[in-house]
PDB file of C-alpha atoms in Angstrom:
ATOM      1  CA  MET V  18      -7.387 -55.772  -5.704  1.00 74.00           C
ATOM      2  CA  ASN V  19      -8.294 -53.854  -2.568  1.00 88.00           C
ATOM      3  CA  ALA V  20      -8.689 -56.021   0.526  1.00 93.00           C
ATOM      4  CA  ILE V  21     -11.097 -55.144   3.299  1.00 96.00           C
ATOM      5  CA  ARG V  22     -11.534 -56.803   6.675  1.00 98.00           C
ATOM      6  CA  PHE V  23     -14.814 -57.415   8.497  1.00 98.00           C
ATOM      7  CA  ASP V  24     -14.799 -58.412  12.161  1.00 98.00           C
ATOM      8  CA  PHE V  25     -18.158 -59.783  13.295  1.00 98.00           C
ATOM      9  CA  VAL V  26     -18.902 -59.893  17.005  1.00 98.00           C
ATOM     10  CA  SER V  27     -21.783 -62.334  16.982  1.00 98.00           C
ATOM     11  CA  ASP V  28     -23.558 -65.375  18.376  1.00 98.00           C
ATOM     12  CA  VAL V  29     -24.530 -68.500  16.426  1.00 97.00           C
ATOM     13  CA  VAL V  30     -28.055 -68.325  17.924  1.00 96.00           C
ATOM     14  CA  CYS V  31     -28.535 -64.702  16.789  1.00 95.00           C
ATOM     15  CA  PRO V  32     -30.755 -64.448  13.677  1.00 95.00           C
ATOM     16  CA  TRP V  33     -29.702 -60.871  13.010  1.00 96.00           C
ATOM     17  CA  CYS V  34     -26.072 -62.004  12.798  1.00 98.00           C
ATOM     18  CA  ILE V  35     -26.615 -64.178   9.739  1.00 98.00           C
ATOM     19  CA  ILE V  36     -28.805 -61.442   8.248  1.00 97.00           C
ATOM     20  CA  GLY V  37     -26.028 -58.906   8.855  1.00 98.00           C
ATOM     21  CA  TYR V  38     -23.533 -61.151   7.106  1.00 98.00           C
ATOM     22  CA  LYS V  39     -25.855 -61.580   4.124  1.00 98.00           C
ATOM     23  CA  GLN V  40     -26.313 -57.811   3.923  1.00 98.00           C
ATOM     24  CA  VAL V  41     -22.527 -57.351   3.831  1.00 98.00           C
ATOM     25  CA  GLU V  42     -22.312 -59.909   1.025  1.00 97.00           C
ATOM     26  CA  ARG V  43     -24.920 -57.924  -0.895  1.00 97.00           C
ATOM     27  CA  ALA V  44     -23.040 -54.698  -0.187  1.00 98.00           C
ATOM     28  CA  LEU V  45     -19.830 -56.114  -1.633  1.00 97.00           C
ATOM     29  CA  GLU V  46     -21.674 -57.157  -4.792  1.00 97.00           C
ATOM     30  CA  ARG V  47     -23.345 -53.751  -5.042  1.00 97.00           C
ATOM     31  CA  TYR V  48     -20.038 -51.946  -4.524  1.00 96.00           C
ATOM     32  CA  GLU V  49     -18.504 -53.887  -7.422  1.00 96.00           C
ATOM     33  CA  GLU V  50     -21.471 -52.999  -9.639  1.00 96.00           C
ATOM     34  CA  ILE V  51     -21.257 -49.300  -8.744  1.00 93.00           C
ATOM     35  CA  GLU V  52     -17.486 -48.839  -8.705  1.00 93.00           C
ATOM     36  CA  GLY V  53     -16.446 -51.492 -11.212  1.00 93.00           C
ATOM     37  CA  GLU V  54     -13.991 -52.858  -8.672  1.00 92.00           C
ATOM     38  CA  ALA V  55     -14.150 -56.132  -6.758  1.00 94.00           C
ATOM     39  CA  LEU V  56     -12.974 -56.131  -3.167  1.00 95.00           C
ATOM     40  CA  GLU V  57     -11.248 -59.031  -1.466  1.00 96.00           C
ATOM     41  CA  ALA V  58     -13.188 -59.440   1.771  1.00 97.00           C
ATOM     42  CA  GLU V  59     -11.793 -61.228   4.810  1.00 97.00           C
ATOM     43  CA  PHE V  60     -14.154 -62.158   7.635  1.00 98.00           C
ATOM     44  CA  HIS V  61     -13.224 -62.798  11.248  1.00 98.00           C
ATOM     45  CA  TRP V  62     -15.757 -64.038  13.803  1.00 98.00           C
ATOM     46  CA  HIS V  63     -15.633 -63.118  17.488  1.00 98.00           C
ATOM     47  CA  PRO V  64     -17.550 -64.624  20.419  1.00 98.00           C
ATOM     48  CA  PHE V  65     -20.571 -63.110  22.097  1.00 98.00           C
ATOM     49  CA  GLU V  66     -23.102 -65.127  24.092  1.00 97.00           C
ATOM     50  CA  LEU V  67     -26.629 -63.786  24.131  1.00 94.00           C
ATOM     51  CA  ASN V  68     -27.561 -66.338  26.786  1.00 92.00           C
ATOM     52  CA  PRO V  69     -24.414 -67.214  28.759  1.00 93.00           C
ATOM     53  CA  HIS V  70     -26.404 -68.749  31.611  1.00 92.00           C
ATOM     54  CA  MET V  71     -28.594 -70.957  29.442  1.00 92.00           C
ATOM     55  CA  PRO V  72     -28.719 -74.484  30.976  1.00 88.00           C
ATOM     56  CA  GLN V  73     -27.548 -77.553  29.060  1.00 82.00           C
ATOM     57  CA  GLU V  74     -31.081 -78.645  28.143  1.00 86.00           C
ATOM     58  CA  GLY V  75     -31.854 -75.249  26.615  1.00 92.00           C
ATOM     59  CA  GLN V  76     -35.247 -73.563  26.723  1.00 92.00           C
ATOM     60  CA  ASP V  77     -38.283 -73.350  24.479  1.00 87.00           C
ATOM     61  CA  ALA V  78     -37.698 -70.326  22.236  1.00 85.00           C
ATOM     62  CA  ALA V  79     -41.180 -68.838  22.674  1.00 80.00           C
ATOM     63  CA  GLU V  80     -40.913 -69.175  26.446  1.00 85.00           C
ATOM     64  CA  HIS V  81     -37.413 -67.694  26.428  1.00 86.00           C
ATOM     65  CA  ILE V  82     -38.409 -64.660  24.357  1.00 83.00           C
ATOM     66  CA  ALA V  83     -41.444 -64.062  26.557  1.00 83.00           C
ATOM     67  CA  GLU V  84     -39.279 -64.090  29.688  1.00 86.00           C
ATOM     68  CA  LYS V  85     -36.373 -62.091  28.279  1.00 83.00           C
ATOM     69  CA  TYR V  86     -38.229 -59.426  26.319  1.00 81.00           C
ATOM     70  CA  GLY V  87     -41.679 -59.440  27.897  1.00 83.00           C
ATOM     71  CA  ARG V  88     -43.427 -60.495  24.685  1.00 79.00           C
ATOM     72  CA  THR V  89     -46.569 -62.554  24.588  1.00 80.00           C
ATOM     73  CA  ILE V  90     -46.527 -65.890  22.758  1.00 75.00           C
ATOM     74  CA  GLU V  91     -48.483 -64.287  19.915  1.00 79.00           C
ATOM     75  CA  GLN V  92     -46.064 -61.353  19.688  1.00 82.00           C
ATOM     76  CA  GLY V  93     -43.196 -63.806  19.565  1.00 77.00           C
ATOM     77  CA  ARG V  94     -44.885 -65.744  16.770  1.00 78.00           C
ATOM     78  CA  GLU V  95     -45.392 -62.541  14.794  1.00 83.00           C
ATOM     79  CA  ALA V  96     -41.760 -61.538  15.345  1.00 83.00           C
ATOM     80  CA  ARG V  97     -40.533 -64.910  14.069  1.00 82.00           C
ATOM     81  CA  ALA V  98     -42.785 -64.617  11.020  1.00 84.00           C
ATOM     82  CA  GLN V  99     -41.328 -61.206  10.273  1.00 88.00           C
ATOM     83  CA  MET V 100     -37.801 -62.516  10.803  1.00 89.00           C
ATOM     84  CA  GLY V 101     -38.567 -65.267   8.332  1.00 90.00           C
ATOM     85  CA  LYS V 102     -39.520 -62.694   5.698  1.00 93.00           C
ATOM     86  CA  VAL V 103     -36.364 -60.680   6.310  1.00 94.00           C
ATOM     87  CA  GLY V 104     -34.271 -63.832   6.078  1.00 95.00           C
ATOM     88  CA  GLU V 105     -35.814 -64.868   2.782  1.00 95.00           C
ATOM     89  CA  SER V 106     -35.200 -61.378   1.384  1.00 96.00           C
ATOM     90  CA  VAL V 107     -31.440 -61.820   1.892  1.00 96.00           C
ATOM     91  CA  GLY V 108     -31.286 -65.481   0.884  1.00 96.00           C
ATOM     92  CA  PHE V 109     -31.445 -67.295   4.223  1.00 97.00           C
ATOM     93  CA  LYS V 110     -34.470 -69.361   5.179  1.00 95.00           C
ATOM     94  CA  PHE V 111     -35.249 -69.695   8.889  1.00 94.00           C
ATOM     95  CA  ASN V 112     -37.061 -72.811  10.052  1.00 91.00           C
ATOM     96  CA  TYR V 113     -39.215 -71.490  12.884  1.00 80.00           C
ATOM     97  CA  GLY V 114     -42.151 -73.860  12.341  1.00 66.00           C
ATOM     98  CA  ASN V 115     -42.988 -76.786  14.618  1.00 52.00           C
ATOM     99  CA  GLY V 116     -40.959 -79.897  13.963  1.00 44.00           C
ATOM    100  CA  PRO V 117     -42.246 -83.445  13.458  1.00 40.00           C
ATOM    101  CA  ASP V 118     -42.119 -84.022  17.220  1.00 39.00           C
ATOM    102  CA  GLY V 119     -44.577 -81.199  17.749  1.00 35.00           C
ATOM    103  CA  GLN V 120     -42.119 -79.192  19.753  1.00 54.00           C
ATOM    104  CA  GLY V 121     -41.190 -75.601  19.052  1.00 72.00           C
ATOM    105  CA  MET V 122     -37.669 -74.300  18.474  1.00 84.00           C
ATOM    106  CA  ARG V 123     -35.318 -74.215  21.456  1.00 90.00           C
ATOM    107  CA  VAL V 124     -32.560 -71.827  22.494  1.00 93.00           C
ATOM    108  CA  TYR V 125     -29.288 -73.439  23.531  1.00 95.00           C
ATOM    109  CA  ASN V 126     -26.022 -72.432  25.152  1.00 95.00           C
ATOM    110  CA  SER V 127     -23.516 -71.541  22.418  1.00 97.00           C
ATOM    111  CA  PHE V 128     -20.211 -71.463  24.319  1.00 97.00           C
ATOM    112  CA  LYS V 129     -18.787 -74.684  22.866  1.00 97.00           C
ATOM    113  CA  ALA V 130     -19.549 -73.462  19.357  1.00 98.00           C
ATOM    114  CA  HIS V 131     -17.546 -70.317  20.113  1.00 98.00           C
ATOM    115  CA  LYS V 132     -14.630 -72.433  21.345  1.00 98.00           C
ATOM    116  CA  LEU V 133     -14.530 -74.351  18.081  1.00 98.00           C
ATOM    117  CA  LEU V 134     -14.855 -71.180  16.006  1.00 98.00           C
ATOM    118  CA  HIS V 135     -12.066 -69.520  17.984  1.00 98.00           C
ATOM    119  CA  TRP V 136      -9.793 -72.515  17.440  1.00 98.00           C
ATOM    120  CA  ALA V 137     -10.622 -72.696  13.725  1.00 98.00           C
ATOM    121  CA  GLY V 138      -9.877 -69.019  13.205  1.00 98.00           C
ATOM    122  CA  LYS V 139      -6.618 -69.277  15.126  1.00 97.00           C
ATOM    123  CA  MET V 140      -5.308 -72.592  13.807  1.00 98.00           C
ATOM    124  CA  ILE V 141      -6.800 -72.964  10.319  1.00 98.00           C
ATOM    125  CA  GLY V 142      -7.765 -69.557   8.922  1.00 98.00           C
ATOM    126  CA  PRO V 143     -10.507 -66.960   8.400  1.00 98.00           C
ATOM    127  CA  LYS V 144     -12.046 -68.583   5.311  1.00 98.00           C
ATOM    128  CA  GLU V 145     -12.404 -71.876   7.134  1.00 98.00           C
ATOM    129  CA  GLN V 146     -13.733 -70.134  10.228  1.00 98.00           C
ATOM    130  CA  THR V 147     -16.371 -68.423   8.083  1.00 98.00           C
ATOM    131  CA  ALA V 148     -17.360 -71.727   6.470  1.00 98.00           C
ATOM    132  CA  LEU V 149     -17.776 -73.233   9.936  1.00 98.00           C
ATOM    133  CA  LYS V 150     -19.813 -70.261  11.161  1.00 98.00           C
ATOM    134  CA  MET V 151     -22.160 -70.587   8.189  1.00 98.00           C
ATOM    135  CA  LYS V 152     -22.568 -74.290   8.913  1.00 98.00           C
ATOM    136  CA  PHE V 153     -23.413 -73.520  12.550  1.00 98.00           C
ATOM    137  CA  PHE V 154     -26.063 -71.020  11.438  1.00 98.00           C
ATOM    138  CA  LYS V 155     -27.568 -73.674   9.163  1.00 97.00           C
ATOM    139  CA  SER V 156     -27.412 -76.360  11.841  1.00 97.00           C
ATOM    140  CA  TYR V 157     -29.246 -74.202  14.331  1.00 96.00           C
ATOM    141  CA  PHE V 158     -31.681 -72.075  12.332  1.00 95.00           C
ATOM    142  CA  GLN V 159     -32.519 -74.491   9.512  1.00 95.00           C
ATOM    143  CA  ASP V 160     -31.873 -77.993  10.845  1.00 94.00           C
ATOM    144  CA  ARG V 161     -32.828 -76.959  14.408  1.00 93.00           C
ATOM    145  CA  PHE V 162     -30.059 -79.040  15.972  1.00 95.00           C
ATOM    146  CA  ASP V 163     -28.862 -78.650  19.561  1.00 96.00           C
ATOM    147  CA  ILE V 164     -25.889 -76.345  18.998  1.00 96.00           C
ATOM    148  CA  SER V 165     -24.569 -77.093  22.504  1.00 96.00           C
ATOM    149  CA  ASP V 166     -24.144 -80.797  21.678  1.00 97.00           C
ATOM    150  CA  GLU V 167     -20.541 -81.739  20.878  1.00 97.00           C
ATOM    151  CA  ALA V 168     -21.666 -84.424  18.405  1.00 98.00           C
ATOM    152  CA  VAL V 169     -23.674 -81.791  16.500  1.00 98.00           C
ATOM    153  CA  LEU V 170     -20.720 -79.407  16.516  1.00 98.00           C
ATOM    154  CA  MET V 171     -18.294 -82.039  15.269  1.00 98.00           C
ATOM    155  CA  LYS V 172     -20.636 -83.138  12.484  1.00 98.00           C
ATOM    156  CA  ALA V 173     -20.943 -79.498  11.396  1.00 98.00           C
ATOM    157  CA  PHE V 174     -17.150 -79.162  11.568  1.00 98.00           C
ATOM    158  CA  ASN V 175     -16.564 -82.269   9.448  1.00 98.00           C
ATOM    159  CA  ASP V 176     -19.214 -81.237   6.915  1.00 98.00           C
ATOM    160  CA  ALA V 177     -17.880 -77.686   6.609  1.00 98.00           C
ATOM    161  CA  LEU V 178     -14.182 -78.570   6.692  1.00 98.00           C
ATOM    162  CA  PRO V 179     -13.770 -82.147   5.447  1.00 98.00           C
ATOM    163  CA  ASN V 180     -10.000 -81.770   5.015  1.00 97.00           C
ATOM    164  CA  ALA V 181      -9.348 -80.303   8.465  1.00 98.00           C
ATOM    165  CA  ASP V 182      -8.002 -82.182  11.483  1.00 98.00           C
ATOM    166  CA  SER V 183     -11.126 -83.538  13.141  1.00 98.00           C
ATOM    167  CA  ALA V 184      -9.217 -85.081  16.047  1.00 98.00           C
ATOM    168  CA  ALA V 185      -7.573 -81.756  16.867  1.00 98.00           C
ATOM    169  CA  ALA V 186     -10.957 -80.019  16.730  1.00 98.00           C
ATOM    170  CA  GLN V 187     -12.378 -82.548  19.174  1.00 98.00           C
ATOM    171  CA  VAL V 188      -9.496 -81.866  21.549  1.00 98.00           C
ATOM    172  CA  ALA V 189     -10.092 -78.120  21.181  1.00 98.00           C
ATOM    173  CA  LEU V 190     -13.598 -78.522  22.573  1.00 97.00           C
ATOM    174  CA  GLN V 191     -12.061 -79.702  25.874  1.00 96.00           C
ATOM    175  CA  ASP V 192      -9.121 -77.283  25.900  1.00 98.00           C
ATOM    176  CA  GLN V 193      -9.096 -75.086  29.002  1.00 98.00           C
ATOM    177  CA  VAL V 194      -6.701 -72.574  27.433  1.00 98.00           C
ATOM    178  CA  ILE V 195      -9.120 -72.010  24.555  1.00 98.00           C
ATOM    179  CA  GLU V 196     -11.956 -71.678  27.051  1.00 98.00           C
ATOM    180  CA  SER V 197     -10.026 -68.951  28.903  1.00 98.00           C
ATOM    181  CA  GLU V 198      -9.219 -67.165  25.635  1.00 98.00           C
ATOM    182  CA  VAL V 199     -12.865 -67.144  24.552  1.00 98.00           C
ATOM    183  CA  ARG V 200     -14.079 -65.868  27.910  1.00 98.00           C
ATOM    184  CA  ALA V 201     -11.410 -63.162  27.894  1.00 98.00           C
ATOM    185  CA  GLU V 202     -12.392 -62.029  24.413  1.00 98.00           C
ATOM    186  CA  GLN V 203     -16.072 -61.934  25.323  1.00 97.00           C
ATOM    187  CA  LYS V 204     -15.198 -59.755  28.314  1.00 97.00           C
ATOM    188  CA  MET V 205     -13.106 -57.485  26.078  1.00 97.00           C
ATOM    189  CA  TRP V 206     -16.030 -56.817  23.736  1.00 97.00           C
ATOM    190  CA  ARG V 207     -18.392 -56.137  26.621  1.00 96.00           C
ATOM    191  CA  ASP V 208     -15.804 -53.802  28.136  1.00 96.00           C
ATOM    192  CA  ARG V 209     -15.875 -51.971  24.799  1.00 95.00           C
ATOM    193  CA  ASP V 210     -19.589 -51.446  25.417  1.00 94.00           C
ATOM    194  CA  ILE V 211     -20.869 -53.973  22.910  1.00 95.00           C
ATOM    195  CA  GLN V 212     -24.090 -55.145  24.535  1.00 91.00           C
ATOM    196  CA  GLY V 213     -25.845 -56.612  21.509  1.00 92.00           C
ATOM    197  CA  VAL V 214     -24.969 -58.288  18.245  1.00 97.00           C
ATOM    198  CA  PRO V 215     -24.100 -58.219  15.495  1.00 98.00           C
ATOM    199  CA  ALA V 216     -21.457 -55.551  15.897  1.00 98.00           C
ATOM    200  CA  ILE V 217     -19.487 -55.298  12.677  1.00 98.00           C
ATOM    201  CA  ILE V 218     -16.093 -53.602  12.621  1.00 98.00           C
ATOM    202  CA  ILE V 219     -14.986 -52.700   9.116  1.00 97.00           C
ATOM    203  CA  ASP V 220     -11.316 -52.239   8.273  1.00 96.00           C
ATOM    204  CA  GLN V 221     -10.566 -52.478  12.034  1.00 94.00           C
ATOM    205  CA  LYS V 222     -11.757 -48.869  12.430  1.00 91.00           C
ATOM    206  CA  PHE V 223     -15.446 -48.342  11.729  1.00 94.00           C
ATOM    207  CA  MET V 224     -18.088 -50.118  13.810  1.00 95.00           C
ATOM    208  CA  VAL V 225     -21.553 -50.653  12.352  1.00 96.00           C
ATOM    209  CA  PRO V 226     -24.072 -51.822  14.967  1.00 96.00           C
ATOM    210  CA  GLY V 227     -26.774 -54.284  13.993  1.00 94.00           C
ATOM    211  CA  ALA V 228     -27.856 -55.848  10.718  1.00 95.00           C
ATOM    212  CA  GLN V 229     -28.079 -52.678   8.663  1.00 96.00           C
ATOM    213  CA  ASP V 230     -29.286 -52.691   5.076  1.00 96.00           C
ATOM    214  CA  ALA V 231     -26.807 -53.348   2.277  1.00 97.00           C
ATOM    215  CA  GLN V 232     -26.661 -49.707   1.184  1.00 97.00           C
ATOM    216  CA  THR V 233     -25.480 -48.622   4.631  1.00 97.00           C
ATOM    217  CA  PHE V 234     -22.534 -50.997   4.320  1.00 97.00           C
ATOM    218  CA  VAL V 235     -21.878 -49.812   0.755  1.00 97.00           C
ATOM    219  CA  ASN V 236     -21.630 -46.230   2.016  1.00 96.00           C
ATOM    220  CA  VAL V 237     -19.119 -47.171   4.725  1.00 96.00           C
ATOM    221  CA  ILE V 238     -17.036 -49.254   2.324  1.00 96.00           C
ATOM    222  CA  ARG V 239     -16.939 -46.432  -0.235  1.00 95.00           C
ATOM    223  CA  LYS V 240     -15.717 -43.977   2.394  1.00 94.00           C
ATOM    224  CA  ILE V 241     -12.981 -46.370   3.475  1.00 94.00           C
ATOM    225  CA  ILE V 242     -11.715 -47.015  -0.059  1.00 93.00           C
ATOM    226  CA  HIS V 243     -11.944 -43.314  -0.930  1.00 90.00           C
ATOM    227  CA  LYS V 244      -9.834 -42.419   2.106  1.00 90.00           C
ATOM    228  CA  ARG V 245      -7.232 -44.986   1.121  1.00 88.00           C
ATOM    229  CA  LYS V 246      -6.973 -43.656  -2.411  1.00 84.00           C
ATOM    230  CA  SER V 247      -6.770 -40.043  -1.308  1.00 87.00           C
ATOM    231  CA  ALA V 248      -4.212 -40.683   1.458  1.00 76.00           C
TER     232      ALA V 248
END
């Protein structure tokens, strides 16, 4: 079976990042249908903070979008509604509605989540890192939890990876070496001119910017496999 690697530069508070991942999943299924060959996909997740200076308490999402992108509250509402439709089309439901407390969704700092993901990828493995990333997406976009809260992160970790070393993960959240490694990697991606996410590097050679449709990923995958077979 052919193996293919996907490196996702992404943020856990980026809706297009989970959409991009879902589109890649669809592309892999479509490739198998077209070519009659299943590919063994390996995913690696890399840190990128959309809001590195976000304060601990976070910010109302509508207010944040209005400030950052110059959208009106109504434009932001329309954009979230459209995002919801896109999410449902790829099998991920966003929860952008008002919660029982009457408050809207908030944007939080995601650095601690990146620390835990970095540690998981380094010390446990890519499959486990992917499972944790998916749980973080769910915790933030569906459960609307504070993704900067260590208790939230550890609950997500224990739910996603019940057999992993929870005590070691808790220590990782305080580890200054891991913090330096994550900040260095974020700088590396920005130095490579990645200014927005997702940025998806396929087979460690071909970079696809943004959450493209599944067929775009199918086309890239086919070219990669064809080159391998003709080499």
